[in-house]
């Protein structure tokens, strides 16, 4: 048994400064949501044929476990320094990071990770591992980033959500609205359009269409998508932004003044395959603020 706490905010810890910042960020999120915080460190035995140089298997295992507990203790102290009295549990687990995190997500309300690390979480959200986690996780994932590599994440500015008008993006909007409301800030709903359609073909007679008319039509669609959420959060200021161009560029630009970017993990149009290609890697590698990736809910979330 690993002492799972249903509905906890879970943060991955690996001894790095990035993970410490993620843990503190997760602590603030747990406090806002009235949830406990769970700090998790996952380690695995080195895959070597002759571990004698490092000691016996049991010695290596004991050393890794001791190091993990030390990292967790440091992270717990850092969180409590910022959020005294917060309900915190810790867990050092010997397993595959991907498998362990997916299992953690079955019980968590939110999974929080740093953008770079030292131990088992190194490179966690780059390449095939990101696809594996995002394809199977059961809760939203947040990658905590700052304006610069060693900066703490920003705490001012609006929440920005990227939406493509698909039903799948409803989950991202739902999460973004809740985050903006909890933080007492505004929401910017961003939609981009292009002459290139989702299947890679051009719009019919693109040169004959009036860009202003296209933008106006896309804005109407976006307004229709958020109207229900505005009714659910009447005090929330929702700004609509429709632009022509690439989604990642627009989101990165808006992220310069934001405290959180929220995207879905699949959809159509500009946000298709958000976690499967250059768009996702660009956001994770270059976003100036934390990025939340939200999978569609099985039952769907509607206002």
PDB file of C-alpha atoms in Angstrom:
ATOM      1  CA  UNK A   1       0.000   0.000   0.000  1.00  0.00           C
ATOM      2  CA  UNK A   2       1.220   3.511  -0.814  1.00  0.00           C
ATOM      3  CA  UNK A   3      -1.115   5.602   1.320  1.00  0.00           C
ATOM      4  CA  UNK A   4      -2.999   7.209  -1.546  1.00  0.00           C
ATOM      5  CA  UNK A   5      -5.162  10.147  -0.554  1.00  0.00           C
ATOM      6  CA  UNK A   6      -8.161  10.588  -2.804  1.00  0.00           C
ATOM      7  CA  UNK A   7      -8.493  14.107  -4.162  1.00  0.00           C
ATOM      8  CA  UNK A   8      -4.997  15.227  -3.164  1.00  0.00           C
ATOM      9  CA  UNK A   9      -2.794  17.535  -5.175  1.00  0.00           C
ATOM     10  CA  UNK A  10       0.243  15.382  -6.043  1.00  0.00           C
ATOM     11  CA  UNK A  11       3.678  16.840  -6.777  1.00  0.00           C
ATOM     12  CA  UNK A  12       6.619  14.894  -8.186  1.00  0.00           C
ATOM     13  CA  UNK A  13       9.875  15.523  -6.292  1.00  0.00           C
ATOM     14  CA  UNK A  14      13.377  14.651  -7.525  1.00  0.00           C
ATOM     15  CA  UNK A  15      15.763  16.817  -5.515  1.00  0.00           C
ATOM     16  CA  UNK A  16      16.011  19.598  -8.095  1.00  0.00           C
ATOM     17  CA  UNK A  17      15.258  23.270  -7.579  1.00  0.00           C
ATOM     18  CA  UNK A  18      12.619  22.988 -10.290  1.00  0.00           C
ATOM     19  CA  UNK A  19      10.824  20.265  -8.330  1.00  0.00           C
ATOM     20  CA  UNK A  20      10.997  22.329  -5.120  1.00  0.00           C
ATOM     21  CA  UNK A  21       9.336  25.247  -6.917  1.00  0.00           C
ATOM     22  CA  UNK A  22       6.732  22.858  -8.294  1.00  0.00           C
ATOM     23  CA  UNK A  23       6.101  21.530  -4.788  1.00  0.00           C
ATOM     24  CA  UNK A  24       5.592  25.021  -3.387  1.00  0.00           C
ATOM     25  CA  UNK A  25       3.300  25.865  -6.321  1.00  0.00           C
ATOM     26  CA  UNK A  26       1.363  22.665  -5.652  1.00  0.00           C
ATOM     27  CA  UNK A  27       1.075  23.641  -1.989  1.00  0.00           C
ATOM     28  CA  UNK A  28      -0.579  26.923  -2.945  1.00  0.00           C
ATOM     29  CA  UNK A  29      -2.921  25.046  -5.268  1.00  0.00           C
ATOM     30  CA  UNK A  30      -3.816  22.567  -2.529  1.00  0.00           C
ATOM     31  CA  UNK A  31      -4.597  25.415  -0.139  1.00  0.00           C
ATOM     32  CA  UNK A  32      -6.782  27.180  -2.709  1.00  0.00           C
ATOM     33  CA  UNK A  33      -8.716  23.988  -3.379  1.00  0.00           C
ATOM     34  CA  UNK A  34      -8.917  22.915   0.265  1.00  0.00           C
ATOM     35  CA  UNK A  35      -7.072  19.683  -0.576  1.00  0.00           C
ATOM     36  CA  UNK A  36      -4.145  17.845   1.030  1.00  0.00           C
ATOM     37  CA  UNK A  37      -0.774  17.820  -0.684  1.00  0.00           C
ATOM     38  CA  UNK A  38       1.056  14.579  -1.501  1.00  0.00           C
ATOM     39  CA  UNK A  39       4.773  14.736  -2.334  1.00  0.00           C
ATOM     40  CA  UNK A  40       6.037  11.728  -4.283  1.00  0.00           C
ATOM     41  CA  UNK A  41       9.558  10.628  -5.211  1.00  0.00           C
ATOM     42  CA  UNK A  42       9.945   7.681  -7.582  1.00  0.00           C
ATOM     43  CA  UNK A  43      13.263   5.899  -7.936  1.00  0.00           C
ATOM     44  CA  UNK A  44      14.406   2.769  -9.745  1.00  0.00           C
ATOM     45  CA  UNK A  45      17.419   0.489  -9.317  1.00  0.00           C
ATOM     46  CA  UNK A  46      20.122   1.041 -11.984  1.00  0.00           C
ATOM     47  CA  UNK A  47      19.792  -1.434 -14.837  1.00  0.00           C
ATOM     48  CA  UNK A  48      23.331  -2.886 -14.685  1.00  0.00           C
ATOM     49  CA  UNK A  49      24.498  -6.488 -14.919  1.00  0.00           C
ATOM     50  CA  UNK A  50      27.116  -6.148 -12.200  1.00  0.00           C
ATOM     51  CA  UNK A  51      26.033  -3.758  -9.445  1.00  0.00           C
ATOM     52  CA  UNK A  52      29.018  -4.697  -7.274  1.00  0.00           C
ATOM     53  CA  UNK A  53      30.709  -1.374  -8.037  1.00  0.00           C
ATOM     54  CA  UNK A  54      27.723   0.373  -6.441  1.00  0.00           C
ATOM     55  CA  UNK A  55      27.177  -2.222  -3.713  1.00  0.00           C
ATOM     56  CA  UNK A  56      24.688  -5.044  -3.488  1.00  0.00           C
ATOM     57  CA  UNK A  57      21.136  -4.620  -4.740  1.00  0.00           C
ATOM     58  CA  UNK A  58      19.926  -4.142  -1.195  1.00  0.00           C
ATOM     59  CA  UNK A  59      22.607  -1.563  -0.463  1.00  0.00           C
ATOM     60  CA  UNK A  60      21.755   0.369  -3.617  1.00  0.00           C
ATOM     61  CA  UNK A  61      18.053   0.144  -2.859  1.00  0.00           C
ATOM     62  CA  UNK A  62      18.607   1.382   0.699  1.00  0.00           C
ATOM     63  CA  UNK A  63      20.764   4.255  -0.556  1.00  0.00           C
ATOM     64  CA  UNK A  64      18.183   5.347  -3.114  1.00  0.00           C
ATOM     65  CA  UNK A  65      15.401   5.118  -0.552  1.00  0.00           C
ATOM     66  CA  UNK A  66      17.381   7.198   1.933  1.00  0.00           C
ATOM     67  CA  UNK A  67      18.106   9.841  -0.700  1.00  0.00           C
ATOM     68  CA  UNK A  68      14.432   9.917  -1.700  1.00  0.00           C
ATOM     69  CA  UNK A  69      13.338  10.457   1.889  1.00  0.00           C
ATOM     70  CA  UNK A  70      15.851  13.289   2.200  1.00  0.00           C
ATOM     71  CA  UNK A  71      14.539  15.016  -0.920  1.00  0.00           C
ATOM     72  CA  UNK A  72      10.981  14.623   0.322  1.00  0.00           C
ATOM     73  CA  UNK A  73      11.861  16.078   3.720  1.00  0.00           C
ATOM     74  CA  UNK A  74      13.501  19.096   2.061  1.00  0.00           C
ATOM     75  CA  UNK A  75      10.475  19.598  -0.170  1.00  0.00           C
ATOM     76  CA  UNK A  76       8.084  19.308   2.761  1.00  0.00           C
ATOM     77  CA  UNK A  77      10.057  21.922   4.698  1.00  0.00           C
ATOM     78  CA  UNK A  78      10.061  24.271   1.691  1.00  0.00           C
ATOM     79  CA  UNK A  79       6.290  23.944   1.261  1.00  0.00           C
ATOM     80  CA  UNK A  80       5.532  24.430   4.951  1.00  0.00           C
ATOM     81  CA  UNK A  81       7.734  27.526   5.012  1.00  0.00           C
ATOM     82  CA  UNK A  82       5.354  29.079   2.468  1.00  0.00           C
ATOM     83  CA  UNK A  83       2.150  27.381   3.577  1.00  0.00           C
ATOM     84  CA  UNK A  84       2.255  26.696   7.337  1.00  0.00           C
ATOM     85  CA  UNK A  85      -0.192  24.106   8.602  1.00  0.00           C
ATOM     86  CA  UNK A  86      -0.874  22.543   5.212  1.00  0.00           C
ATOM     87  CA  UNK A  87      -1.822  18.849   5.321  1.00  0.00           C
ATOM     88  CA  UNK A  88       1.150  17.105   3.643  1.00  0.00           C
ATOM     89  CA  UNK A  89       1.950  13.437   3.145  1.00  0.00           C
ATOM     90  CA  UNK A  90       5.047  12.018   1.449  1.00  0.00           C
ATOM     91  CA  UNK A  91       5.831   8.799  -0.386  1.00  0.00           C
ATOM     92  CA  UNK A  92       9.114   7.359  -1.693  1.00  0.00           C
ATOM     93  CA  UNK A  93       8.342   4.718  -4.312  1.00  0.00           C
ATOM     94  CA  UNK A  94      10.566   2.256  -6.140  1.00  0.00           C
ATOM     95  CA  UNK A  95       8.994   1.915  -9.572  1.00  0.00           C
ATOM     96  CA  UNK A  96       8.875   3.244 -13.097  1.00  0.00           C
ATOM     97  CA  UNK A  97       8.150   7.009 -12.964  1.00  0.00           C
ATOM     98  CA  UNK A  98       5.532   6.826 -15.716  1.00  0.00           C
ATOM     99  CA  UNK A  99       3.701   3.863 -14.208  1.00  0.00           C
ATOM    100  CA  UNK A 100       3.817   5.353 -10.726  1.00  0.00           C
ATOM    101  CA  UNK A 101       2.553   8.753 -11.867  1.00  0.00           C
ATOM    102  CA  UNK A 102      -0.297   7.250 -13.832  1.00  0.00           C
ATOM    103  CA  UNK A 103      -1.290   5.274 -10.749  1.00  0.00           C
ATOM    104  CA  UNK A 104      -1.015   8.402  -8.601  1.00  0.00           C
ATOM    105  CA  UNK A 105      -3.295  10.228 -11.037  1.00  0.00           C
ATOM    106  CA  UNK A 106      -6.049   7.674 -10.426  1.00  0.00           C
ATOM    107  CA  UNK A 107      -6.442   9.120  -6.938  1.00  0.00           C
ATOM    108  CA  UNK A 108      -5.280  12.723  -7.445  1.00  0.00           C
ATOM    109  CA  UNK A 109      -7.211  15.870  -8.261  1.00  0.00           C
ATOM    110  CA  UNK A 110      -4.135  17.369  -9.908  1.00  0.00           C
ATOM    111  CA  UNK A 111      -0.616  16.180 -10.805  1.00  0.00           C
ATOM    112  CA  UNK A 112       2.159  18.804 -10.604  1.00  0.00           C
ATOM    113  CA  UNK A 113       5.670  18.457 -12.032  1.00  0.00           C
ATOM    114  CA  UNK A 114       8.735  20.645 -12.450  1.00  0.00           C
ATOM    115  CA  UNK A 115      10.017  21.525 -15.899  1.00  0.00           C
ATOM    116  CA  UNK A 116      13.446  19.949 -15.377  1.00  0.00           C
ATOM    117  CA  UNK A 117      15.026  17.688 -12.803  1.00  0.00           C
ATOM    118  CA  UNK A 118      17.825  15.500 -11.505  1.00  0.00           C
ATOM    119  CA  UNK A 119      16.440  12.106 -10.641  1.00  0.00           C
ATOM    120  CA  UNK A 120      13.633   9.889 -11.836  1.00  0.00           C
ATOM    121  CA  UNK A 121      11.669  12.775 -13.285  1.00  0.00           C
ATOM    122  CA  UNK A 122      14.430  14.044 -15.599  1.00  0.00           C
ATOM    123  CA  UNK A 123      13.032  14.688 -19.058  1.00  0.00           C
ATOM    124  CA  UNK A 124       9.668  13.441 -17.885  1.00  0.00           C
ATOM    125  CA  UNK A 125       7.628  15.653 -20.150  1.00  0.00           C
ATOM    126  CA  UNK A 126       9.778  15.458 -23.261  1.00  0.00           C
ATOM    127  CA  UNK A 127       9.273  12.854 -25.969  1.00  0.00           C
ATOM    128  CA  UNK A 128       7.688   9.434 -25.580  1.00  0.00           C
ATOM    129  CA  UNK A 129       7.355   9.612 -21.799  1.00  0.00           C
ATOM    130  CA  UNK A 130       5.093  12.656 -22.119  1.00  0.00           C
ATOM    131  CA  UNK A 131       2.890  10.772 -24.550  1.00  0.00           C
ATOM    132  CA  UNK A 132       2.686   7.805 -22.177  1.00  0.00           C
ATOM    133  CA  UNK A 133       1.750   9.928 -19.169  1.00  0.00           C
ATOM    134  CA  UNK A 134      -0.722  12.132 -21.030  1.00  0.00           C
ATOM    135  CA  UNK A 135      -2.345   9.165 -22.748  1.00  0.00           C
ATOM    136  CA  UNK A 136      -3.174   7.402 -19.520  1.00  0.00           C
ATOM    137  CA  UNK A 137      -3.327   9.968 -16.725  1.00  0.00           C
ATOM    138  CA  UNK A 138      -6.649  10.368 -14.968  1.00  0.00           C
ATOM    139  CA  UNK A 139      -6.354  13.995 -13.873  1.00  0.00           C
ATOM    140  CA  UNK A 140      -4.972  17.292 -15.200  1.00  0.00           C
ATOM    141  CA  UNK A 141      -1.192  17.763 -15.278  1.00  0.00           C
ATOM    142  CA  UNK A 142       0.587  21.038 -14.556  1.00  0.00           C
ATOM    143  CA  UNK A 143       4.200  21.692 -15.569  1.00  0.00           C
ATOM    144  CA  UNK A 144       5.516  24.516 -13.406  1.00  0.00           C
ATOM    145  CA  UNK A 145       7.705  27.074 -15.165  1.00  0.00           C
ATOM    146  CA  UNK A 146       8.879  30.643 -14.544  1.00  0.00           C
ATOM    147  CA  UNK A 147       9.762  33.544 -16.816  1.00  0.00           C
ATOM    148  CA  UNK A 148      13.372  32.346 -16.790  1.00  0.00           C
ATOM    149  CA  UNK A 149      14.738  28.835 -16.046  1.00  0.00           C
ATOM    150  CA  UNK A 150      15.426  29.498 -12.366  1.00  0.00           C
ATOM    151  CA  UNK A 151      12.614  31.962 -11.695  1.00  0.00           C
ATOM    152  CA  UNK A 152       9.665  31.068  -9.484  1.00  0.00           C
ATOM    153  CA  UNK A 153       6.380  30.775 -11.367  1.00  0.00           C
ATOM    154  CA  UNK A 154       4.448  34.046 -11.745  1.00  0.00           C
ATOM    155  CA  UNK A 155       1.521  34.654  -9.385  1.00  0.00           C
ATOM    156  CA  UNK A 156      -0.104  37.609 -11.147  1.00  0.00           C
ATOM    157  CA  UNK A 157      -1.888  37.983 -14.450  1.00  0.00           C
ATOM    158  CA  UNK A 158      -4.834  36.164 -16.003  1.00  0.00           C
ATOM    159  CA  UNK A 159      -5.352  32.501 -16.761  1.00  0.00           C
ATOM    160  CA  UNK A 160      -5.086  31.821 -20.503  1.00  0.00           C
ATOM    161  CA  UNK A 161      -6.905  28.912 -22.128  1.00  0.00           C
ATOM    162  CA  UNK A 162      -6.422  27.685 -25.683  1.00  0.00           C
ATOM    163  CA  UNK A 163      -9.587  26.415 -27.315  1.00  0.00           C
ATOM    164  CA  UNK A 164     -10.381  25.123 -30.794  1.00  0.00           C
ATOM    165  CA  UNK A 165     -14.148  24.915 -30.532  1.00  0.00           C
ATOM    166  CA  UNK A 166     -14.215  21.126 -30.195  1.00  0.00           C
ATOM    167  CA  UNK A 167     -16.168  19.327 -27.446  1.00  0.00           C
ATOM    168  CA  UNK A 168     -12.858  18.026 -26.084  1.00  0.00           C
ATOM    169  CA  UNK A 169     -11.713  21.564 -25.306  1.00  0.00           C
ATOM    170  CA  UNK A 170     -14.634  21.939 -22.891  1.00  0.00           C
ATOM    171  CA  UNK A 171     -12.537  20.178 -20.245  1.00  0.00           C
ATOM    172  CA  UNK A 172      -9.757  22.740 -20.672  1.00  0.00           C
ATOM    173  CA  UNK A 173     -12.218  25.629 -20.413  1.00  0.00           C
ATOM    174  CA  UNK A 174     -13.826  24.104 -17.313  1.00  0.00           C
ATOM    175  CA  UNK A 175     -10.454  23.752 -15.616  1.00  0.00           C
ATOM    176  CA  UNK A 176      -9.358  27.244 -16.667  1.00  0.00           C
ATOM    177  CA  UNK A 177     -12.547  28.863 -15.379  1.00  0.00           C
ATOM    178  CA  UNK A 178     -12.175  27.151 -12.018  1.00  0.00           C
ATOM    179  CA  UNK A 179      -8.514  28.159 -11.773  1.00  0.00           C
ATOM    180  CA  UNK A 180      -9.235  31.791 -12.634  1.00  0.00           C
ATOM    181  CA  UNK A 181     -12.097  31.906 -10.128  1.00  0.00           C
ATOM    182  CA  UNK A 182     -10.003  30.334  -7.361  1.00  0.00           C
ATOM    183  CA  UNK A 183      -7.209  32.814  -8.013  1.00  0.00           C
ATOM    184  CA  UNK A 184      -9.473  35.856  -8.210  1.00  0.00           C
ATOM    185  CA  UNK A 185      -8.214  36.786 -11.658  1.00  0.00           C
ATOM    186  CA  UNK A 186      -9.574  36.994 -15.196  1.00  0.00           C
ATOM    187  CA  UNK A 187      -9.660  34.438 -17.988  1.00  0.00           C
ATOM    188  CA  UNK A 188      -8.480  34.933 -21.566  1.00  0.00           C
ATOM    189  CA  UNK A 189      -9.962  32.422 -24.006  1.00  0.00           C
ATOM    190  CA  UNK A 190      -7.732  32.210 -27.075  1.00  0.00           C
ATOM    191  CA  UNK A 191      -8.726  30.757 -30.433  1.00  0.00           C
ATOM    192  CA  UNK A 192      -6.553  30.845 -33.543  1.00  0.00           C
ATOM    193  CA  UNK A 193      -7.583  30.210 -37.115  1.00  0.00           C
ATOM    194  CA  UNK A 194      -5.590  29.661 -40.274  1.00  0.00           C
ATOM    195  CA  UNK A 195      -6.037  29.189 -44.007  1.00  0.00           C
ATOM    196  CA  UNK A 196      -4.840  25.634 -43.410  1.00  0.00           C
ATOM    197  CA  UNK A 197      -7.545  23.275 -42.138  1.00  0.00           C
ATOM    198  CA  UNK A 198      -7.083  20.437 -39.660  1.00  0.00           C
ATOM    199  CA  UNK A 199      -6.510  17.894 -42.432  1.00  0.00           C
ATOM    200  CA  UNK A 200      -3.719  19.991 -43.940  1.00  0.00           C
ATOM    201  CA  UNK A 201      -5.785  21.300 -46.856  1.00  0.00           C
ATOM    202  CA  UNK A 202      -6.481  24.935 -47.650  1.00  0.00           C
ATOM    203  CA  UNK A 203      -9.803  26.551 -46.968  1.00  0.00           C
ATOM    204  CA  UNK A 204     -11.964  26.722 -50.098  1.00  0.00           C
ATOM    205  CA  UNK A 205     -10.897  29.808 -52.072  1.00  0.00           C
ATOM    206  CA  UNK A 206      -8.925  31.281 -49.169  1.00  0.00           C
ATOM    207  CA  UNK A 207      -7.853  34.329 -51.170  1.00  0.00           C
ATOM    208  CA  UNK A 208     -11.479  35.126 -51.953  1.00  0.00           C
ATOM    209  CA  UNK A 209     -12.581  35.082 -48.312  1.00  0.00           C
ATOM    210  CA  UNK A 210     -12.518  38.197 -46.195  1.00  0.00           C
ATOM    211  CA  UNK A 211     -10.229  37.619 -43.174  1.00  0.00           C
ATOM    212  CA  UNK A 212     -12.327  39.986 -41.082  1.00  0.00           C
ATOM    213  CA  UNK A 213     -15.438  37.963 -41.831  1.00  0.00           C
ATOM    214  CA  UNK A 214     -13.656  34.714 -40.947  1.00  0.00           C
ATOM    215  CA  UNK A 215     -12.420  36.213 -37.675  1.00  0.00           C
ATOM    216  CA  UNK A 216     -15.918  37.481 -36.846  1.00  0.00           C
ATOM    217  CA  UNK A 217     -17.435  34.056 -37.481  1.00  0.00           C
ATOM    218  CA  UNK A 218     -14.764  32.349 -35.357  1.00  0.00           C
ATOM    219  CA  UNK A 219     -15.401  34.856 -32.567  1.00  0.00           C
ATOM    220  CA  UNK A 220     -19.110  34.011 -32.589  1.00  0.00           C
ATOM    221  CA  UNK A 221     -18.234  30.316 -32.222  1.00  0.00           C
ATOM    222  CA  UNK A 222     -15.896  31.071 -29.333  1.00  0.00           C
ATOM    223  CA  UNK A 223     -18.516  33.230 -27.606  1.00  0.00           C
ATOM    224  CA  UNK A 224     -21.053  30.421 -27.929  1.00  0.00           C
ATOM    225  CA  UNK A 225     -18.587  27.983 -26.376  1.00  0.00           C
ATOM    226  CA  UNK A 226     -17.934  30.082 -23.282  1.00  0.00           C
ATOM    227  CA  UNK A 227     -21.406  31.528 -22.671  1.00  0.00           C
ATOM    228  CA  UNK A 228     -22.425  28.657 -20.399  1.00  0.00           C
ATOM    229  CA  UNK A 229     -19.269  29.016 -18.336  1.00  0.00           C
ATOM    230  CA  UNK A 230     -19.879  32.747 -17.976  1.00  0.00           C
ATOM    231  CA  UNK A 231     -23.292  31.949 -16.502  1.00  0.00           C
ATOM    232  CA  UNK A 232     -21.698  29.467 -14.089  1.00  0.00           C
ATOM    233  CA  UNK A 233     -19.064  32.027 -13.031  1.00  0.00           C
ATOM    234  CA  UNK A 234     -20.957  35.349 -13.306  1.00  0.00           C
ATOM    235  CA  UNK A 235     -18.257  37.313 -11.479  1.00  0.00           C
ATOM    236  CA  UNK A 236     -15.474  35.979 -13.703  1.00  0.00           C
ATOM    237  CA  UNK A 237     -14.182  38.332 -16.380  1.00  0.00           C
ATOM    238  CA  UNK A 238     -13.756  36.357 -19.609  1.00  0.00           C
ATOM    239  CA  UNK A 239     -11.919  38.012 -22.473  1.00  0.00           C
ATOM    240  CA  UNK A 240     -12.226  36.505 -25.943  1.00  0.00           C
ATOM    241  CA  UNK A 241      -9.296  36.634 -28.330  1.00  0.00           C
ATOM    242  CA  UNK A 242      -9.451  35.385 -31.901  1.00  0.00           C
ATOM    243  CA  UNK A 243      -6.288  35.604 -33.957  1.00  0.00           C
ATOM    244  CA  UNK A 244      -4.963  34.352 -37.246  1.00  0.00           C
ATOM    245  CA  UNK A 245      -1.776  32.348 -37.010  1.00  0.00           C
ATOM    246  CA  UNK A 246      -0.134  29.580 -35.036  1.00  0.00           C
ATOM    247  CA  UNK A 247      -1.595  28.577 -31.658  1.00  0.00           C
ATOM    248  CA  UNK A 248       1.730  28.047 -29.912  1.00  0.00           C
ATOM    249  CA  UNK A 249       3.035  31.490 -30.848  1.00  0.00           C
ATOM    250  CA  UNK A 250      -0.135  33.164 -29.642  1.00  0.00           C
ATOM    251  CA  UNK A 251      -0.192  31.225 -26.380  1.00  0.00           C
ATOM    252  CA  UNK A 252       3.471  31.933 -25.673  1.00  0.00           C
ATOM    253  CA  UNK A 253       2.894  35.637 -26.274  1.00  0.00           C
ATOM    254  CA  UNK A 254      -0.118  35.723 -23.970  1.00  0.00           C
ATOM    255  CA  UNK A 255       1.765  33.647 -21.433  1.00  0.00           C
ATOM    256  CA  UNK A 256       4.228  36.503 -20.918  1.00  0.00           C
ATOM    257  CA  UNK A 257       1.528  38.293 -18.937  1.00  0.00           C
ATOM    258  CA  UNK A 258      -0.267  35.241 -17.526  1.00  0.00           C
ATOM    259  CA  UNK A 259       0.072  33.083 -14.408  1.00  0.00           C
ATOM    260  CA  UNK A 260      -1.198  29.903 -16.067  1.00  0.00           C
ATOM    261  CA  UNK A 261      -1.784  28.514 -19.571  1.00  0.00           C
ATOM    262  CA  UNK A 262      -4.391  25.769 -19.973  1.00  0.00           C
ATOM    263  CA  UNK A 263      -4.696  23.502 -23.011  1.00  0.00           C
ATOM    264  CA  UNK A 264      -6.501  20.299 -23.876  1.00  0.00           C
ATOM    265  CA  UNK A 265      -4.628  17.208 -24.957  1.00  0.00           C
ATOM    266  CA  UNK A 266      -6.526  16.638 -28.172  1.00  0.00           C
ATOM    267  CA  UNK A 267      -8.985  18.413 -30.383  1.00  0.00           C
ATOM    268  CA  UNK A 268      -9.164  19.695 -33.911  1.00  0.00           C
ATOM    269  CA  UNK A 269      -7.683  22.605 -35.778  1.00  0.00           C
ATOM    270  CA  UNK A 270      -4.850  24.530 -34.176  1.00  0.00           C
ATOM    271  CA  UNK A 271      -4.686  22.430 -31.026  1.00  0.00           C
ATOM    272  CA  UNK A 272      -4.803  18.969 -32.579  1.00  0.00           C
ATOM    273  CA  UNK A 273      -2.222  16.623 -31.052  1.00  0.00           C
ATOM    274  CA  UNK A 274      -1.195  19.140 -28.408  1.00  0.00           C
ATOM    275  CA  UNK A 275       0.876  16.511 -26.593  1.00  0.00           C
ATOM    276  CA  UNK A 276       2.209  14.677 -29.600  1.00  0.00           C
ATOM    277  CA  UNK A 277       4.405  17.132 -31.464  1.00  0.00           C
ATOM    278  CA  UNK A 278       6.286  20.385 -31.624  1.00  0.00           C
ATOM    279  CA  UNK A 279       3.430  22.476 -30.211  1.00  0.00           C
ATOM    280  CA  UNK A 280       3.416  20.694 -26.861  1.00  0.00           C
ATOM    281  CA  UNK A 281       7.186  20.600 -26.616  1.00  0.00           C
ATOM    282  CA  UNK A 282       7.366  24.318 -27.418  1.00  0.00           C
ATOM    283  CA  UNK A 283       4.928  25.167 -24.621  1.00  0.00           C
ATOM    284  CA  UNK A 284       6.636  22.902 -22.108  1.00  0.00           C
ATOM    285  CA  UNK A 285      10.123  24.052 -23.082  1.00  0.00           C
ATOM    286  CA  UNK A 286       9.468  27.769 -23.528  1.00  0.00           C
ATOM    287  CA  UNK A 287       6.318  28.807 -21.685  1.00  0.00           C
ATOM    288  CA  UNK A 288       6.984  31.737 -19.339  1.00  0.00           C
ATOM    289  CA  UNK A 289       4.428  30.420 -16.840  1.00  0.00           C
ATOM    290  CA  UNK A 290       2.975  27.088 -15.659  1.00  0.00           C
ATOM    291  CA  UNK A 291       1.165  24.978 -18.274  1.00  0.00           C
ATOM    292  CA  UNK A 292      -1.843  22.804 -17.460  1.00  0.00           C
ATOM    293  CA  UNK A 293      -2.764  19.940 -19.797  1.00  0.00           C
ATOM    294  CA  UNK A 294      -6.301  18.693 -19.347  1.00  0.00           C
ATOM    295  CA  UNK A 295      -7.667  15.450 -20.718  1.00  0.00           C
ATOM    296  CA  UNK A 296     -11.357  15.254 -21.663  1.00  0.00           C
ATOM    297  CA  UNK A 297     -13.494  13.902 -18.849  1.00  0.00           C
ATOM    298  CA  UNK A 298     -15.138  10.573 -19.549  1.00  0.00           C
ATOM    299  CA  UNK A 299     -18.565  11.942 -18.727  1.00  0.00           C
ATOM    300  CA  UNK A 300     -17.817  15.392 -20.075  1.00  0.00           C
ATOM    301  CA  UNK A 301     -17.916  18.638 -18.110  1.00  0.00           C
ATOM    302  CA  UNK A 302     -20.595  21.127 -19.048  1.00  0.00           C
ATOM    303  CA  UNK A 303     -21.678  24.249 -17.205  1.00  0.00           C
TER     304      UNK A 303
END
